[in-house]
Short mmCIF file of C-alpha atoms (C1' of nucleotides) in Angstrom, two decimals:
data_model
loop_
_atom_site.label_atom_id
_atom_site.label_comp_id
_atom_site.label_asym_id
_atom_site.label_seq_id
_atom_site.Cartn_x
_atom_site.Cartn_y
_atom_site.Cartn_z
CA MET A 447 170.01 112.23 -52.80
CA GLY A 448 169.05 109.13 -54.74
CA ILE A 449 171.36 106.20 -55.32
CA GLU A 450 171.32 106.69 -59.09
CA ASP A 451 172.27 110.35 -58.68
CA ALA A 452 175.12 109.41 -56.35
CA PHE A 453 176.36 106.82 -58.83
CA GLY A 454 176.31 109.36 -61.64
CA GLN A 455 178.27 111.90 -59.64
CA VAL A 456 180.87 109.32 -58.61
CA VAL A 457 181.41 108.16 -62.18
CA ARG A 458 181.65 111.72 -63.45
CA ARG A 459 184.17 112.65 -60.77
CA MET A 460 186.33 109.58 -61.40
CA ARG A 461 186.15 110.09 -65.15
CA LYS A 462 187.28 113.71 -64.92
CA GLU A 463 190.06 112.83 -62.49
CA ARG A 464 191.41 110.62 -65.29
CA HIS A 465 190.84 113.31 -67.93
CA LEU A 466 188.61 111.09 -69.99
CA SER A 467 185.74 112.21 -72.21
CA GLN A 468 182.40 110.43 -72.03
CA GLU A 469 183.18 109.11 -75.46
CA THR A 470 186.44 107.54 -74.36
CA LEU A 471 184.86 106.06 -71.26
CA ALA A 472 182.04 104.69 -73.38
CA PHE A 473 184.49 103.09 -75.78
CA ASN A 474 186.63 101.55 -73.05
CA SER A 475 183.61 100.22 -71.16
CA HIS A 476 181.89 98.95 -74.32
CA LEU A 477 178.84 101.06 -73.56
CA ASP A 478 177.04 103.72 -75.57
CA ARG A 479 178.10 107.32 -75.00
CA SER A 480 174.52 108.53 -74.68
CA PHE A 481 174.00 105.98 -71.94
CA ILE A 482 177.08 107.17 -70.06
CA SER A 483 175.58 110.64 -70.19
CA LEU A 484 172.25 109.39 -68.83
CA LEU A 485 174.06 107.57 -66.02
CA GLU A 486 176.09 110.63 -65.02
CA CYS A 487 172.94 112.73 -65.01
CA GLY A 488 171.26 110.18 -62.73
CA ARG A 489 168.53 109.45 -65.23
CA LYS A 490 169.35 105.75 -65.55
CA GLN A 491 170.74 103.17 -63.16
CA PRO A 492 173.26 100.49 -64.19
CA THR A 493 173.10 96.74 -63.81
CA LEU A 494 175.78 94.75 -61.97
CA ILE A 495 177.69 93.90 -65.13
CA THR A 496 177.59 97.50 -66.31
CA ILE A 497 179.10 98.58 -62.99
CA PHE A 498 181.95 96.14 -63.51
CA GLN A 499 182.48 97.34 -67.09
CA ILE A 500 182.66 100.99 -66.04
CA ALA A 501 184.95 100.16 -63.13
CA ARG A 502 187.35 98.38 -65.44
CA ALA A 503 187.35 101.32 -67.87
CA LEU A 504 188.12 103.65 -64.96
CA ASN A 505 190.84 101.32 -63.69
CA VAL A 506 189.20 101.08 -60.28
CA SER A 507 187.58 98.18 -58.45
CA PRO A 508 183.78 98.00 -58.58
CA SER A 509 183.58 97.91 -54.78
CA GLU A 510 185.46 101.21 -54.61
CA ILE A 511 182.86 102.82 -56.83
CA ILE A 512 180.05 101.41 -54.69
CA LYS A 513 181.78 102.55 -51.54
CA ALA A 514 181.99 106.08 -52.92
CA VAL A 515 178.29 105.88 -53.78
CA GLU A 516 177.47 104.83 -50.23
CA GLU A 517 179.41 107.75 -48.79
CA LEU A 518 177.78 110.24 -51.12
CA GLU A 519 174.31 108.85 -50.54
CA GLY A 520 174.38 107.83 -46.88
CA MET B 895 182.84 82.04 -63.47
CA GLY B 896 180.50 84.83 -64.51
CA ILE B 897 179.80 87.90 -62.46
CA GLU B 898 176.13 87.03 -62.09
CA ASP B 899 177.01 83.56 -60.82
CA ALA B 900 179.44 85.03 -58.31
CA PHE B 901 176.81 87.49 -57.12
CA GLY B 902 174.31 84.69 -56.64
CA GLN B 903 176.72 82.61 -54.63
CA VAL B 904 177.67 85.55 -52.42
CA VAL B 905 174.05 86.40 -51.67
CA ARG B 906 173.21 82.78 -50.95
CA ARG B 907 176.18 82.41 -48.60
CA MET B 908 175.39 85.61 -46.71
CA ARG B 909 171.72 84.72 -46.50
CA LYS B 910 172.44 81.30 -45.04
CA GLU B 911 174.95 82.73 -42.59
CA ARG B 912 172.06 84.78 -41.24
CA HIS B 913 169.71 81.80 -41.25
CA LEU B 914 167.23 83.54 -43.52
CA SER B 915 164.93 81.88 -46.01
CA GLN B 916 164.64 83.26 -49.54
CA GLU B 917 161.14 84.31 -48.58
CA THR B 918 162.33 86.35 -45.60
CA LEU B 919 165.10 87.94 -47.63
CA ALA B 920 162.60 88.75 -50.36
CA PHE B 921 160.25 90.37 -47.87
CA ASN B 922 162.97 92.41 -46.17
CA SER B 923 164.42 93.59 -49.48
CA HIS B 924 161.02 94.31 -51.02
CA LEU B 925 161.77 91.95 -53.88
CA ASP B 926 159.94 88.95 -55.22
CA ARG B 927 160.97 85.55 -53.85
CA SER B 928 161.16 83.99 -57.31
CA PHE B 929 163.53 86.73 -58.33
CA ILE B 930 165.77 86.09 -55.31
CA SER B 931 165.91 82.48 -56.43
CA LEU B 932 166.85 83.47 -59.97
CA LEU B 933 169.57 85.77 -58.63
CA GLU B 934 171.07 83.08 -56.40
CA CYS B 935 171.07 80.64 -59.30
CA GLY B 936 172.90 83.19 -61.44
CA ARG B 937 170.12 83.36 -63.99
CA LYS B 938 169.46 87.08 -63.55
CA GLN B 939 171.65 90.03 -62.67
CA PRO B 940 170.53 92.84 -60.35
CA THR B 941 170.46 96.58 -60.94
CA LEU B 942 172.27 99.03 -58.65
CA ILE B 943 169.19 99.76 -56.56
CA THR B 944 168.42 96.07 -56.18
CA ILE B 945 171.96 95.51 -54.88
CA PHE B 946 171.39 98.20 -52.26
CA GLN B 947 168.04 96.69 -51.27
CA ILE B 948 169.51 93.23 -50.81
CA ALA B 949 172.48 94.59 -48.90
CA ARG B 950 170.19 96.41 -46.50
CA ALA B 951 168.13 93.25 -45.96
CA LEU B 952 171.33 91.34 -45.23
CA ASN B 953 172.55 94.07 -42.90
CA VAL B 954 175.76 94.47 -44.87
CA SER B 955 177.12 97.33 -46.94
CA PRO B 956 176.67 97.08 -50.71
CA SER B 957 180.41 97.53 -51.27
CA GLU B 958 181.10 94.49 -49.08
CA ILE B 959 178.87 92.39 -51.30
CA ILE B 960 180.60 93.67 -54.41
CA LYS B 961 184.00 93.06 -52.86
CA ALA B 962 183.03 89.45 -52.17
CA VAL B 963 181.86 89.16 -55.77
CA GLU B 964 185.20 90.47 -57.02
CA GLU B 965 187.11 87.93 -54.94
CA LEU B 966 184.94 85.06 -56.07
CA GLU B 967 185.08 86.10 -59.70
CA GLY B 968 188.61 87.45 -60.05
"C1'" DT C 1475 182.27 117.71 -75.83
"C1'" DT C 1476 177.87 116.85 -73.74
"C1'" DG C 1477 172.55 116.48 -73.17
"C1'" DT C 1478 168.59 114.85 -74.92
"C1'" DA C 1479 165.05 112.80 -77.96
"C1'" DG C 1480 162.76 108.80 -80.22
"C1'" DA C 1481 162.50 104.28 -81.58
"C1'" DC C 1482 164.00 99.92 -80.75
"C1'" DT C 1483 165.51 95.15 -78.47
"C1'" DA C 1484 166.74 92.68 -74.47
"C1'" DA C 1485 166.47 92.08 -69.82
"C1'" DC C 1486 164.79 93.30 -65.06
"C1'" DG C 1487 161.38 92.43 -61.64
"C1'" DT C 1488 156.39 91.02 -60.39
"C1'" DC C 1489 152.90 87.71 -59.91
"C1'" DG C 1490 150.52 83.19 -59.75
"C1'" DA C 1491 151.10 78.51 -60.00
"C1'" DC C 1492 153.13 73.96 -59.53
"C1'" DA C 1493 156.47 70.36 -58.57
"C1'" DC D 1248 161.68 75.97 -48.52
"C1'" DT D 1249 163.27 76.31 -53.24
"C1'" DG D 1250 163.39 76.15 -58.62
"C1'" DT D 1251 161.09 77.10 -62.53
"C1'" DC D 1252 157.57 78.42 -65.81
"C1'" DG D 1253 154.77 81.87 -68.50
"C1'" DA D 1254 152.84 86.14 -68.94
"C1'" DC D 1255 153.23 90.78 -68.08
"C1'" DG D 1256 154.76 95.91 -67.46
"C1'" DT D 1257 158.84 98.50 -66.88
"C1'" DT D 1258 163.40 99.83 -67.71
"C1'" DA D 1259 168.37 99.01 -69.24
"C1'" DG D 1260 171.16 99.80 -73.08
"C1'" DT D 1261 171.78 100.78 -78.39
"C1'" DC D 1262 171.67 103.74 -82.22
"C1'" DT D 1263 170.96 107.94 -84.95
"C1'" DA D 1264 170.53 112.60 -84.92
"C1'" DC D 1265 170.54 117.41 -83.48
"C1'" DA D 1266 171.30 121.51 -80.58
#
DNA sequence: TTGTAGACTAACGTCGACA
DNA sequence: CTGTCGACGTTAGTCTACA
């Protein structure tokens, strides 16, 4: 499993745990909804700042997201 | 302090702790040396995969790097 | 509500060179 | 050994639109 795929799955899981739509997550993270979709599908990878934006919108620390990615990918 | 600046400082600190040159880090992470320099100076931000590559070259987990960035930036 | 497409701008990352 | 420059190809991220 690729890192981008793992990241997408982690974000999707965390988003659904919080009962957020992609649209709401996009709004709260100041990102485009279509891009959130591409991320969750593992078709794009984020930059550092994007990771921090998404983490903030999910009310989780960026390192927790990355840790989850490591566990899913490793 | 910006996130990119914090990332650069963290990488530089970890690199020096391991007594590596930018050139060695670049080689081990399969990145260009000039780009490592730009990262450490906070003039560029990495993508997710680049973070993982650098972490591997530093023999540290990506989430540990991000955690250090959070602490330096927060 | 989500996936995807196309067109677009800005930025990543490479490479060679020089102080 | 490191910072920076310019040129370059690739990709992040936006926006509109449609199934």
